[in-house]
Each structure stands twice: as C-alpha cells, then as structure tokens.
C-alpha cells in the first residue's frame, strides 16, 4: 500500500506500528475446530511424569489450590511406576480441597476420582477411587457435562490466547452433540464477542427448529455420517486392508439423512457434515444433490468435513453442486504416505487420500482446518502439510495453501466480501510473520512464526519481537 493511500486511511485514533519489513498476511482462519473441548483439554493436567504416590498427591494439591476451576482433569497417570499402591479415597479427598478430580490412566481406559466425583456419578457406595471401563466412559461424559458456564468461559478465555498466538483471527467452532459439554453452544453464543478472535458457530444438531430459533444461518459440523480410519469406522466401499471383514459404519439411515438435508436446505441453512470414507461421501453427495435439485440454489455453500477418500466422480459432483470442502491437510502429515496409518488401513488407496491439488484444479474451494482437539490449532503446520503433501501429485502452491487458511475460510462462512484478504473495505485482521512464506523454501515453512496478531483492529498477540 502506498504512503498516500495509507495516510488517507488513518483516523485520529490510529496507531502506527513499524513492522521493519516483516511479512503481513490476512489473519489465519481455522475452519474446523471443536473449540470448547479444545479449551477444556488445554486445561487438563499432565500426570505422565509422576513416579510415586507422594508426587501424585502433591500435584493434585497444587492444582486444587489454583483458582478458576472446580473440576481437575488429568491425563497420563501410570501407577505401574509407583512402588506403593494407589491412594485411598480419604487420601485423595484430603488434597483435593473440595474440588472434584478425574485423572485418566495412561491407557485411557480407567481413571482415579475422589468422593466428590463419586457423588456426582451416583456411585457413593464405591469405596475405591478407581473407575474402570464402562464406569470410566460414563464418568468422562458426566464430568464434561457437569462443567458450569463459568468453567467453560474461563477455559475459553485461556485457550483463546493460544489460538491468537498461532496467528488465527477467525475460527469456525463446531459445537454441540457428542464432542462438547451441554452448555457449549449457549456459552459460546454469549461470550464469543469477548474473545480475541472471531468465532462463527456450527451447531452440531439435527434440531433444525432450534437452530432457526437461535437465528443461526448454519447447521451441523462433525455430524457423523461415518467414523474414522484410525478406528476402522470410516465407511469404505472396499474392505480395510488390515481388517478384511470390515468396511466401517454408516451412522445415518440414508432416508433420514436425505430428509434432514432436504429440510435444512429448503430453509436456507448452510449444512456441514462429516464424511471420510468413499461410501459415506457418496451418501452425503447424493443427499446434497437431491436437495439442490428439489429447491435449486447453489449459494448456500454446503460443506463436507474431511472428505479424506473421495472418488473422482465425487470431486466432479462437488464441483457441480458448489460444495465447499473443509479439509485438514495436517492429517497427511501425521498419517499419509508410505508406512503410516492410512497405508496400513487402506493399502494402495493411500495414493488417493486428501487429493488437494486435484480438487483445487476442479475449481472447488477448500477451507483448511485442524479438527482441534484431534490435532493442534496451527495453520502454519497446515500450510506446510498442504505444500509438502506426501503424494507429490497432490502438493499445492504456497498461495493455494495460504488461501485455504485465510480467504477460503471466510468464503466457507459466506463472508469473503468482509474478510480474508488485505483489501480496502475489508476487516483488517492480520498476522505478522517473521519471514515471507512466498520467498522461503517450501520445506522451511515450519520456521515461520507469528510475531503479532491483530483482530478487530486490536493487537491481540505480540511475541515482543516487533
Ligand atoms: Zn469430523
Ligand atoms: Zn471434527
């Protein structure tokens, strides 16, 4: 921007910051975040380095003396490192200072709780603090649902600081249903404007009426049509390579799915649903296609979350129907390519996972995301993963990858005229980076660091290096 133009835009309250030649990009967007659960998990305490009962009790006591949370969640506890047996209820109660505790064992199949926890679970008669499998699962969801609005607000406030530190100025929060505590949607609607990044809400419910009553323009998120490759539950047309009798699960009856989509579409709601395997994608595209045929309009930008194993025809159809694909390039970084999880599960189909370049060539918009808490919110890692896709044919340019995590996120939310690029008339949300992503070697993208983040005209993060 030239100096003349700049001076015309300055108001009397404008503050001038000299960026000393650093790179400015539009603030990053993460288009797929389970924000409340990410915030809660962010507060969970790491117990993985505890080696004795004394250390365990001391750590619980320290945590319980901290302000701000009524429930102490912990993870990673490995009692096989102790020479003593595990503590008794009385010993745990003594150090919990009236708070409730739930500390998961390292294998994630059991946990320790205290009397307050047992009381909450209606298991007062237990005289052991150990919760095993079914009790454990029941406890985890009961504990998350017991969080108060205040607990959630505090967790969100803290976690937001981590979000803006990554250069993110806008998240699409997918809330409600099994991935969030009961009060998530309500709390987020009331507090989102106080957070240092923008938040748009995707309510994961099938209750169309409730969504309309709340005045929301969109419905869905990770509404599961199928599961995941990791757990062999993503629905594939051909059996899993490492479990030949298994093709995954369809969680929706096709008629019910179609009914839901036709109704939400006819009421002008944008819809987002989770489909990973080729057969699940097939079902979802069929339903979208019928809905659009019935009441033709393309501009609602219905979304498919993940879209990990599409067939060629799915890409063609998605392009024709104007569907936005909400994808997580970082999955390729963790699980793609030779010798990793996708190959074990899918065999030669590993060459067809997350075909980013093929999709972009068809003119489809890909909105990039992390699926946090599944992977951390980190758009720079997302951009790196898209540019360095393990399948060379599916690597995208730096520009295309940056777009996934900026402009395309605004597009997916129907707001690309308002933000997503640095232009006069758009919001000035931005991130300052230490280096220019367009000038560095693609392998070095991970050396990029956000130095400053600006949302709604305010500096919401500064590394102190500017
Ligand atoms: Zn999902
Ligand atoms: Zn998700």
Tab-separated table of C-alpha atoms and ligand atoms in Angstrom:
chain	number	residue	atom	x	y	z
A	1	UNK	CA	0.000	0.000	0.000
A	2	UNK	CA	1.453	3.385	-0.946
A	3	UNK	CA	2.063	6.040	1.697
A	4	UNK	CA	-0.510	8.396	0.149
A	5	UNK	CA	-3.213	5.816	0.315
A	6	UNK	CA	-2.226	4.898	3.844
A	7	UNK	CA	-2.405	8.419	5.176
A	8	UNK	CA	-5.924	8.785	3.775
A	9	UNK	CA	-6.998	5.776	5.801
A	10	UNK	CA	-5.563	6.927	9.104
A	11	UNK	CA	-8.042	8.155	11.683
A	12	UNK	CA	-7.164	10.255	14.698
A	13	UNK	CA	-7.054	7.194	16.902
A	14	UNK	CA	-4.882	5.178	14.503
A	15	UNK	CA	-1.688	3.798	15.920
A	16	UNK	CA	1.264	3.333	13.598
A	17	UNK	CA	3.440	0.268	14.157
A	18	UNK	CA	6.678	-0.089	12.193
A	19	UNK	CA	6.916	-3.735	11.179
A	20	UNK	CA	10.510	-3.283	9.949
A	21	UNK	CA	9.944	-5.137	6.725
A	22	UNK	CA	8.280	-8.204	8.250
A	23	UNK	CA	5.586	-10.021	6.297
A	24	UNK	CA	1.907	-9.276	6.798
A	25	UNK	CA	-0.789	-11.753	5.833
A	26	UNK	CA	-4.525	-11.724	6.461
A	27	UNK	CA	-5.197	-13.357	9.846
A	28	UNK	CA	-5.446	-17.132	9.631
A	29	UNK	CA	-8.760	-18.954	9.715
A	30	UNK	CA	-9.192	-22.428	11.169
A	31	UNK	CA	-12.398	-23.719	9.617
A	32	UNK	CA	-12.805	-26.828	11.745
A	33	UNK	CA	-12.332	-26.502	15.495
A	34	UNK	CA	-14.120	-28.145	18.415
A	35	UNK	CA	-13.421	-25.036	20.396
A	36	UNK	CA	-14.931	-25.767	23.798
A	37	UNK	CA	-13.431	-29.252	24.057
A	38	UNK	CA	-10.074	-27.892	22.854
A	39	UNK	CA	-10.290	-25.267	25.584
A	40	UNK	CA	-11.107	-27.839	28.243
A	41	UNK	CA	-8.409	-30.230	27.105
A	42	UNK	CA	-5.984	-27.319	27.151
A	43	UNK	CA	-6.550	-27.094	30.908
A	44	UNK	CA	-6.062	-30.788	31.558
A	45	UNK	CA	-3.082	-31.523	33.709
A	46	UNK	CA	-0.242	-33.778	32.587
A	47	UNK	CA	0.361	-36.532	35.160
A	48	UNK	CA	2.624	-38.607	32.896
A	49	UNK	CA	5.827	-37.824	34.789
A	50	UNK	CA	4.534	-38.806	38.226
A	51	UNK	CA	6.650	-41.541	39.827
A	52	UNK	CA	5.251	-42.004	43.312
A	53	UNK	CA	2.122	-41.628	45.345
A	54	UNK	CA	3.688	-38.689	47.185
A	55	UNK	CA	4.266	-36.858	43.910
A	56	UNK	CA	0.720	-37.625	42.808
A	57	UNK	CA	-0.864	-36.234	45.968
A	58	UNK	CA	1.346	-33.177	45.906
A	59	UNK	CA	0.443	-32.407	42.313
A	60	UNK	CA	-3.289	-32.768	42.979
A	61	UNK	CA	-2.955	-30.439	45.946
A	62	UNK	CA	-1.112	-27.809	43.889
A	63	UNK	CA	-3.734	-27.946	41.147
A	64	UNK	CA	-6.613	-27.775	43.594
A	65	UNK	CA	-5.209	-24.604	45.120
A	66	UNK	CA	-5.266	-22.832	41.761
A	67	UNK	CA	-8.182	-20.516	41.064
A	68	UNK	CA	-10.692	-20.856	38.354
A	69	UNK	CA	-11.708	-24.471	38.006
A	70	UNK	CA	-13.945	-26.688	40.055
A	71	UNK	CA	-13.020	-29.850	38.205
A	72	UNK	CA	-9.430	-31.014	37.815
A	73	UNK	CA	-8.971	-33.169	34.744
A	74	UNK	CA	-5.706	-35.008	34.412
A	75	UNK	CA	-4.244	-37.488	31.967
A	76	UNK	CA	-1.250	-39.788	31.507
A	77	UNK	CA	-1.092	-41.296	35.010
A	78	UNK	CA	0.903	-44.535	35.090
A	79	UNK	CA	0.580	-46.203	38.513
A	80	UNK	CA	2.880	-49.038	37.412
A	81	UNK	CA	5.709	-46.589	38.128
A	82	UNK	CA	4.786	-46.476	41.826
A	83	UNK	CA	6.160	-48.845	44.414
A	84	UNK	CA	3.136	-48.073	46.626
A	85	UNK	CA	-0.448	-48.951	45.802
A	86	UNK	CA	-2.751	-46.184	44.637
A	87	UNK	CA	-4.100	-43.689	47.192
A	88	UNK	CA	-7.366	-44.213	49.066
A	89	UNK	CA	-10.443	-42.023	48.721
A	90	UNK	CA	-9.652	-40.352	52.034
A	91	UNK	CA	-6.122	-39.520	50.933
A	92	UNK	CA	-7.399	-38.060	47.649
A	93	UNK	CA	-10.153	-36.047	49.328
A	94	UNK	CA	-7.655	-34.517	51.708
A	95	UNK	CA	-5.585	-32.970	48.901
A	96	UNK	CA	-8.488	-32.023	46.569
A	97	UNK	CA	-9.606	-29.066	48.715
A	98	UNK	CA	-13.283	-29.571	47.993
A	99	UNK	CA	-12.780	-29.842	44.252
A	100	UNK	CA	-13.659	-32.750	42.003
A	101	UNK	CA	-10.903	-34.761	40.360
A	102	UNK	CA	-10.750	-37.137	37.412
A	103	UNK	CA	-7.305	-38.330	36.388
A	104	UNK	CA	-7.119	-40.736	33.463
A	105	UNK	CA	-4.669	-43.569	33.397
A	106	UNK	CA	-2.117	-43.562	30.581
A	107	UNK	CA	-4.078	-46.120	28.514
A	108	UNK	CA	-7.255	-44.017	28.656
A	109	UNK	CA	-9.380	-46.896	29.947
A	110	UNK	CA	-9.590	-46.097	33.619
A	111	UNK	CA	-9.285	-43.175	35.996
A	112	UNK	CA	-8.975	-42.036	39.591
A	113	UNK	CA	-11.635	-39.889	41.161
A	114	UNK	CA	-12.472	-38.708	44.696
A	115	UNK	CA	-15.585	-38.731	46.881
A	116	UNK	CA	-16.926	-35.618	45.167
A	117	UNK	CA	-16.556	-37.336	41.836
A	118	UNK	CA	-18.297	-40.498	43.040
A	119	UNK	CA	-21.094	-38.438	44.498
A	120	UNK	CA	-21.606	-36.685	41.194
A	121	UNK	CA	-21.697	-40.039	39.395
A	122	UNK	CA	-24.216	-41.514	41.815
A	123	UNK	CA	-21.595	-44.063	42.920
A	124	UNK	CA	-21.358	-43.007	46.554
A	125	UNK	CA	-21.168	-46.624	47.678
A	126	UNK	CA	-17.873	-47.246	45.864
A	127	UNK	CA	-15.073	-47.412	48.360
A	128	UNK	CA	-12.372	-47.379	45.713
A	129	UNK	CA	-11.351	-44.259	43.763
A	130	UNK	CA	-10.735	-46.306	40.614
A	131	UNK	CA	-13.217	-46.131	37.739
A	132	UNK	CA	-12.861	-48.850	35.145
A	133	UNK	CA	-14.069	-49.184	31.632
A	134	UNK	CA	-17.850	-48.543	31.453
A	135	UNK	CA	-17.768	-46.522	34.634
A	136	UNK	CA	-14.880	-44.580	33.181
A	137	UNK	CA	-16.683	-43.732	29.941
A	138	UNK	CA	-19.756	-42.731	31.881
A	139	UNK	CA	-17.615	-40.605	34.188
A	140	UNK	CA	-15.871	-38.756	31.373
A	141	UNK	CA	-19.093	-37.596	29.743
A	142	UNK	CA	-20.718	-36.851	33.112
A	143	UNK	CA	-17.695	-34.776	34.107
A	144	UNK	CA	-17.687	-32.758	30.887
A	145	UNK	CA	-21.415	-32.163	31.218
A	146	UNK	CA	-21.006	-31.047	34.808
A	147	UNK	CA	-18.898	-28.069	33.764
A	148	UNK	CA	-20.572	-24.789	34.587
A	149	UNK	CA	-20.857	-21.817	32.264
A	150	UNK	CA	-18.181	-20.171	34.353
A	151	UNK	CA	-15.803	-23.155	33.954
A	152	UNK	CA	-16.305	-23.075	30.188
A	153	UNK	CA	-15.869	-19.309	29.930
A	154	UNK	CA	-12.625	-19.435	31.863
A	155	UNK	CA	-11.306	-22.299	29.766
A	156	UNK	CA	-12.247	-20.440	26.563
A	157	UNK	CA	-10.525	-17.255	27.689
A	158	UNK	CA	-7.284	-19.053	28.434
A	159	UNK	CA	-7.344	-21.157	25.283
A	160	UNK	CA	-8.090	-18.127	23.080
A	161	UNK	CA	-4.663	-16.793	23.995
A	162	UNK	CA	-3.154	-19.946	22.476
A	163	UNK	CA	-5.303	-19.529	19.379
A	164	UNK	CA	-4.233	-15.965	18.584
A	165	UNK	CA	-0.621	-16.884	19.309
A	166	UNK	CA	-0.854	-19.092	16.207
A	167	UNK	CA	-1.869	-16.086	14.089
A	168	UNK	CA	-5.501	-17.195	13.986
A	169	UNK	CA	-8.106	-14.422	13.924
A	170	UNK	CA	-11.175	-16.453	12.998
A	171	UNK	CA	-12.350	-19.941	13.924
A	172	UNK	CA	-15.322	-21.965	12.847
A	173	UNK	CA	-16.438	-23.581	16.096
A	174	UNK	CA	-18.223	-26.907	15.690
A	175	UNK	CA	-20.148	-27.401	18.909
A	176	UNK	CA	-22.954	-29.440	20.396
A	177	UNK	CA	-23.629	-33.155	20.386
A	178	UNK	CA	-21.055	-35.669	21.483
A	179	UNK	CA	-17.963	-33.504	21.063
A	180	UNK	CA	-18.929	-30.863	23.575
A	181	UNK	CA	-20.297	-30.323	27.049
A	182	UNK	CA	-24.003	-29.487	27.252
A	183	UNK	CA	-23.514	-25.777	27.858
A	184	UNK	CA	-21.059	-25.227	24.979
A	185	UNK	CA	-23.365	-23.695	22.404
A	186	UNK	CA	-25.088	-21.438	24.864
A	187	UNK	CA	-21.862	-20.254	26.475
A	188	UNK	CA	-20.160	-19.647	23.162
A	189	UNK	CA	-23.063	-17.641	21.768
A	190	UNK	CA	-22.972	-15.416	24.835
A	191	UNK	CA	-19.225	-14.942	25.080
A	192	UNK	CA	-17.798	-15.180	21.590
A	193	UNK	CA	-17.676	-11.416	21.080
A	194	UNK	CA	-15.430	-11.054	24.102
A	195	UNK	CA	-12.811	-13.462	22.693
A	196	UNK	CA	-9.698	-12.162	20.918
A	197	UNK	CA	-10.594	-13.972	17.692
A	198	UNK	CA	-13.791	-14.081	15.671
A	199	UNK	CA	-15.945	-17.158	16.121
A	200	UNK	CA	-18.704	-18.445	13.889
A	201	UNK	CA	-20.800	-21.271	15.248
A	202	UNK	CA	-21.695	-24.533	13.565
A	203	UNK	CA	-24.243	-26.191	15.818
A	204	UNK	CA	-23.928	-29.976	15.648
A	205	UNK	CA	-27.553	-30.901	15.971
A	206	UNK	CA	-30.352	-32.317	13.848
A	207	UNK	CA	-32.823	-29.970	15.514
A	208	UNK	CA	-33.456	-27.530	12.669
A	209	UNK	CA	-36.098	-25.621	14.581
A	210	UNK	CA	-33.751	-24.835	17.459
A	211	UNK	CA	-31.093	-23.568	15.069
A	212	UNK	CA	-33.605	-21.265	13.381
A	213	UNK	CA	-34.846	-20.014	16.733
A	214	UNK	CA	-31.302	-19.094	17.665
A	215	UNK	CA	-31.067	-17.105	14.452
A	216	UNK	CA	-28.149	-19.156	13.124
A	217	UNK	CA	-27.522	-19.438	9.396
A	218	UNK	CA	-25.856	-22.843	9.549
A	219	UNK	CA	-26.312	-26.279	10.970
A	220	UNK	CA	-24.034	-29.246	11.506
A	221	UNK	CA	-20.294	-29.734	11.720
A	222	UNK	CA	-18.934	-33.134	12.709
A	223	UNK	CA	-22.370	-34.683	12.352
A	224	UNK	CA	-21.077	-38.151	11.745
A	225	UNK	CA	-22.116	-39.965	8.592
A	226	UNK	CA	-19.240	-42.356	9.288
A	227	UNK	CA	-16.299	-42.659	11.702
A	228	UNK	CA	-12.541	-42.507	11.177
A	229	UNK	CA	-9.828	-44.585	9.500
A	230	UNK	CA	-7.899	-44.945	12.756
A	231	UNK	CA	-10.754	-46.862	14.368
A	232	UNK	CA	-11.803	-48.695	11.146
A	233	UNK	CA	-15.173	-46.922	11.299
A	234	UNK	CA	-14.915	-44.647	8.228
A	235	UNK	CA	-17.270	-46.270	5.691
A	236	UNK	CA	-15.342	-47.533	2.655
A	237	UNK	CA	-16.566	-49.297	-0.477
A	238	UNK	CA	-13.750	-51.877	-0.387
A	239	UNK	CA	-12.769	-53.582	2.891
A	240	UNK	CA	-9.978	-52.353	5.133
A	241	UNK	CA	-6.589	-53.765	4.135
A	242	UNK	CA	-5.716	-54.671	7.719
A	243	UNK	CA	-9.208	-55.885	8.655
A	244	UNK	CA	-10.681	-57.521	5.554
A	245	UNK	CA	-14.065	-58.316	7.082
A	246	UNK	CA	-14.652	-54.657	7.969
A	247	UNK	CA	-15.921	-51.756	5.799
A	248	UNK	CA	-16.710	-49.302	8.573
A	249	UNK	CA	-20.009	-47.872	9.750
A	250	UNK	CA	-22.773	-45.652	8.386
A	251	UNK	CA	-24.334	-43.848	11.315
A	252	UNK	CA	-27.258	-42.491	9.287
A	253	UNK	CA	-30.049	-44.253	7.570
A	254	UNK	CA	-29.871	-42.807	4.007
A	255	UNK	CA	-33.567	-41.799	4.021
A	256	UNK	CA	-33.204	-39.987	7.327
A	257	UNK	CA	-30.076	-38.237	6.095
A	258	UNK	CA	-31.812	-37.117	2.922
A	259	UNK	CA	-34.869	-35.906	4.843
A	260	UNK	CA	-32.707	-33.814	7.157
A	261	UNK	CA	-30.691	-32.293	4.327
A	262	UNK	CA	-33.707	-31.521	2.147
A	263	UNK	CA	-35.441	-29.759	5.022
A	264	UNK	CA	-32.418	-27.744	6.204
A	265	UNK	CA	-31.594	-26.777	2.609
A	266	UNK	CA	-35.161	-25.685	1.866
A	267	UNK	CA	-34.978	-23.430	4.934
A	268	UNK	CA	-31.824	-21.759	3.581
A	269	UNK	CA	-29.432	-23.167	6.162
A	270	UNK	CA	-25.861	-23.923	5.233
A	271	UNK	CA	-25.201	-27.567	6.152
A	272	UNK	CA	-21.935	-29.207	7.248
A	273	UNK	CA	-21.470	-32.933	7.807
A	274	UNK	CA	-18.602	-35.308	8.477
A	275	UNK	CA	-17.835	-37.870	5.739
A	276	UNK	CA	-14.461	-39.592	5.449
A	277	UNK	CA	-14.724	-42.900	3.551
A	278	UNK	CA	-15.763	-43.076	-0.120
A	279	UNK	CA	-19.115	-44.674	0.643
A	280	UNK	CA	-20.007	-42.069	3.276
A	281	UNK	CA	-19.020	-39.293	0.856
A	282	UNK	CA	-21.227	-40.966	-1.743
A	283	UNK	CA	-24.249	-40.892	0.576
A	284	UNK	CA	-23.740	-37.271	1.519
A	285	UNK	CA	-23.261	-36.036	-2.042
A	286	UNK	CA	-26.376	-37.913	-3.148
A	287	UNK	CA	-28.381	-36.217	-0.415
A	288	UNK	CA	-26.988	-32.750	-1.231
A	289	UNK	CA	-27.662	-33.332	-4.900
A	290	UNK	CA	-31.314	-34.278	-4.304
A	291	UNK	CA	-31.865	-31.311	-2.028
A	292	UNK	CA	-30.399	-28.890	-4.560
A	293	UNK	CA	-32.451	-30.460	-7.364
A	294	UNK	CA	-35.604	-30.024	-5.320
A	295	UNK	CA	-35.005	-26.386	-4.484
A	296	UNK	CA	-32.273	-25.201	-6.821
A	297	UNK	CA	-29.792	-22.826	-5.279
A	298	UNK	CA	-26.088	-23.257	-5.103
A	299	UNK	CA	-25.073	-20.336	-2.939
A	300	UNK	CA	-25.624	-21.940	0.471
A	301	UNK	CA	-22.155	-23.489	0.218
A	302	UNK	CA	-22.942	-26.757	1.917
A	303	UNK	CA	-19.843	-28.358	3.344
A	304	UNK	CA	-18.324	-31.775	3.583
A	305	UNK	CA	-15.993	-32.095	6.562
A	306	UNK	CA	-12.835	-34.169	5.977
A	307	UNK	CA	-13.562	-35.686	2.507
A	308	UNK	CA	-10.489	-37.886	3.006
A	309	UNK	CA	-11.106	-40.638	0.454
A	310	UNK	CA	-13.224	-39.284	-2.394
A	311	UNK	CA	-13.567	-40.957	-5.769
A	312	UNK	CA	-13.015	-38.914	-8.947
A	313	UNK	CA	-16.752	-38.652	-9.549
A	314	UNK	CA	-17.275	-37.211	-6.065
A	315	UNK	CA	-14.902	-34.386	-6.896
A	316	UNK	CA	-16.771	-33.736	-10.170
A	317	UNK	CA	-20.104	-33.697	-8.353
A	318	UNK	CA	-18.857	-31.495	-5.531
A	319	UNK	CA	-17.666	-29.007	-8.135
A	320	UNK	CA	-21.004	-29.026	-9.971
A	321	UNK	CA	-23.003	-28.619	-6.770
A	322	UNK	CA	-20.888	-25.755	-5.411
A	323	UNK	CA	-19.917	-27.703	-2.291
A	324	UNK	CA	-17.158	-26.370	-0.049
A	325	UNK	CA	-14.690	-28.951	1.223
A	326	UNK	CA	-13.480	-28.463	4.756
A	327	UNK	CA	-10.242	-30.439	4.907
A	328	UNK	CA	-7.309	-30.989	7.271
A	329	UNK	CA	-4.044	-31.157	5.295
A	330	UNK	CA	-2.235	-31.934	8.555
A	331	UNK	CA	-3.810	-35.413	8.550
A	332	UNK	CA	-1.498	-36.209	5.622
A	333	UNK	CA	1.445	-35.025	7.687
A	334	UNK	CA	0.593	-37.407	10.529
A	335	UNK	CA	-0.978	-40.354	8.720
A	336	UNK	CA	-0.393	-40.006	4.931
A	337	UNK	CA	2.246	-41.548	2.678
A	338	UNK	CA	4.145	-44.799	2.912
A	339	UNK	CA	4.397	-46.760	6.150
A	340	UNK	CA	1.857	-44.762	8.130
A	341	UNK	CA	-1.697	-45.329	9.322
A	342	UNK	CA	-3.511	-44.551	6.037
A	343	UNK	CA	-1.428	-47.141	4.192
A	344	UNK	CA	-1.993	-49.807	6.858
A	345	UNK	CA	-5.741	-49.260	6.732
A	346	UNK	CA	-6.191	-48.594	3.024
A	347	UNK	CA	-3.333	-50.316	1.171
A	348	UNK	CA	-2.840	-48.811	-2.291
A	349	UNK	CA	-5.729	-46.387	-1.705
A	350	UNK	CA	-3.196	-44.361	0.290
A	351	UNK	CA	-2.400	-42.712	-3.063
A	352	UNK	CA	-5.891	-41.240	-3.207
A	353	UNK	CA	-6.283	-39.694	0.232
A	354	UNK	CA	-6.865	-35.946	0.617
A	355	UNK	CA	-6.329	-35.125	-3.074
A	356	UNK	CA	-5.886	-31.400	-2.537
A	357	UNK	CA	-4.455	-30.408	-5.924
A	358	UNK	CA	-6.969	-32.455	-7.914
A	359	UNK	CA	-9.780	-30.760	-6.000
A	360	UNK	CA	-8.395	-27.246	-6.490
A	361	UNK	CA	-7.949	-27.907	-10.216
A	362	UNK	CA	-11.705	-28.535	-10.394
A	363	UNK	CA	-12.302	-25.044	-9.035
A	364	UNK	CA	-13.545	-26.219	-5.639
A	365	UNK	CA	-12.873	-24.141	-2.523
A	366	UNK	CA	-11.003	-25.987	0.228
A	367	UNK	CA	-11.274	-24.433	3.676
A	368	UNK	CA	-8.348	-25.561	5.834
A	369	UNK	CA	-8.690	-26.688	9.417
A	370	UNK	CA	-7.099	-28.646	12.230
A	371	UNK	CA	-10.045	-30.554	13.728
A	372	UNK	CA	-8.627	-29.387	17.071
A	373	UNK	CA	-8.622	-31.187	19.594
A	374	UNK	CA	-7.674	-34.017	17.174
A	375	UNK	CA	-4.627	-32.010	16.050
A	376	UNK	CA	-3.474	-28.670	17.478
A	377	UNK	CA	-4.619	-25.352	16.008
A	378	UNK	CA	-1.604	-24.457	13.880
A	379	UNK	CA	-2.264	-23.049	10.396
A	380	UNK	CA	1.438	-22.857	9.623
A	381	UNK	CA	1.648	-26.625	10.063
A	382	UNK	CA	-1.495	-26.926	7.935
A	383	UNK	CA	0.043	-24.827	5.156
A	384	UNK	CA	3.285	-26.809	5.392
A	385	UNK	CA	1.356	-30.107	5.170
A	386	UNK	CA	-0.599	-28.998	2.084
A	387	UNK	CA	2.517	-27.765	0.266
A	388	UNK	CA	4.500	-30.894	1.217
A	389	UNK	CA	1.731	-33.481	0.684
A	390	UNK	CA	3.329	-36.978	0.763
A	391	UNK	CA	1.771	-37.599	-2.648
A	392	UNK	CA	3.718	-35.292	-4.979
A	393	UNK	CA	0.786	-35.012	-7.388
A	394	UNK	CA	-1.379	-33.527	-4.678
A	395	UNK	CA	1.018	-30.824	-3.476
A	396	UNK	CA	-0.404	-27.338	-3.731
A	397	UNK	CA	1.353	-23.995	-4.161
A	398	UNK	CA	2.091	-21.814	-1.143
A	399	UNK	CA	-0.526	-19.356	-2.391
A	400	UNK	CA	-3.168	-22.080	-2.601
A	401	UNK	CA	-2.273	-23.314	0.873
A	402	UNK	CA	-2.348	-19.814	2.375
A	403	UNK	CA	-5.752	-19.277	0.753
A	404	UNK	CA	-7.063	-22.431	2.425
A	405	UNK	CA	-6.238	-20.902	5.803
A	406	UNK	CA	-7.336	-17.324	5.025
A	407	UNK	CA	-9.737	-16.302	2.263
A	408	UNK	CA	-11.320	-19.740	1.827
A	409	UNK	CA	-12.292	-19.861	5.492
A	410	UNK	CA	-14.185	-16.598	5.039
A	411	UNK	CA	-15.701	-17.993	1.839
A	412	UNK	CA	-16.872	-21.139	3.648
A	413	UNK	CA	-18.639	-18.898	6.155
A	414	UNK	CA	-20.232	-16.891	3.318
A	415	UNK	CA	-18.269	-13.770	4.261
A	416	UNK	CA	-15.418	-13.454	1.760
A	417	UNK	CA	-16.524	-9.911	0.928
A	418	UNK	CA	-15.904	-8.952	4.518
A	419	UNK	CA	-12.501	-10.502	5.171
A	420	UNK	CA	-9.820	-12.986	4.222
A	421	UNK	CA	-7.571	-10.718	2.180
A	422	UNK	CA	-5.897	-7.400	2.819
A	423	UNK	CA	-8.012	-5.010	0.791
A	424	UNK	CA	-9.603	-1.655	1.386
A	425	UNK	CA	-13.134	-2.181	2.648
A	426	UNK	CA	-12.414	-5.491	4.376
A	427	UNK	CA	-11.713	-6.095	8.047
A	428	UNK	CA	-8.081	-5.525	8.975
A	429	UNK	CA	-7.499	-8.814	10.811
A	430	UNK	CA	-3.910	-9.772	10.200
A	431	UNK	CA	-0.873	-11.740	11.243
A	432	UNK	CA	2.726	-10.543	11.065
A	433	UNK	CA	5.233	-13.296	10.278
A	434	UNK	CA	8.997	-13.377	10.814
A	435	UNK	CA	9.572	-14.370	7.198
A	436	UNK	CA	7.815	-14.291	3.840
A	437	UNK	CA	6.231	-17.685	3.067
A	438	UNK	CA	6.392	-16.895	-0.651
A	439	UNK	CA	10.140	-16.456	-0.547
A	440	UNK	CA	11.330	-19.352	1.586
A	441	UNK	CA	11.944	-22.945	0.609
A	442	UNK	CA	8.692	-24.983	0.964
A	443	UNK	CA	10.432	-27.364	3.365
A	444	UNK	CA	11.185	-24.449	5.659
A	445	UNK	CA	7.608	-23.281	6.121
A	446	UNK	CA	7.652	-24.622	9.672
A	447	UNK	CA	10.233	-21.974	10.564
A	448	UNK	CA	7.561	-19.309	10.088
A	449	UNK	CA	6.450	-17.717	13.341
A	450	UNK	CA	3.603	-15.361	14.081
A	451	UNK	CA	5.072	-12.224	15.684
A	452	UNK	CA	1.853	-10.287	16.048
A	453	UNK	CA	-1.846	-10.916	15.585
A	454	UNK	CA	-4.451	-8.210	15.071
A	455	UNK	CA	-8.200	-8.814	15.318
A	456	UNK	CA	-10.910	-6.158	15.037
A	457	UNK	CA	-8.196	-3.505	14.919
A	458	UNK	CA	-6.613	-4.597	18.207
A	459	UNK	CA	-3.255	-6.220	18.803
A	460	UNK	CA	-4.346	-9.470	20.459
A	461	UNK	CA	-0.946	-11.124	20.463
A	462	UNK	CA	2.600	-9.888	20.266
A	463	UNK	CA	5.727	-12.004	20.633
A	464	UNK	CA	7.632	-8.917	21.704
A	465	UNK	CA	9.919	-9.110	18.661
A	466	UNK	CA	8.476	-6.094	16.894
B	1	LIG	ZN1	-15.348	-34.995	11.995
B	2	LIG	ZN1	-14.283	-32.585	13.863
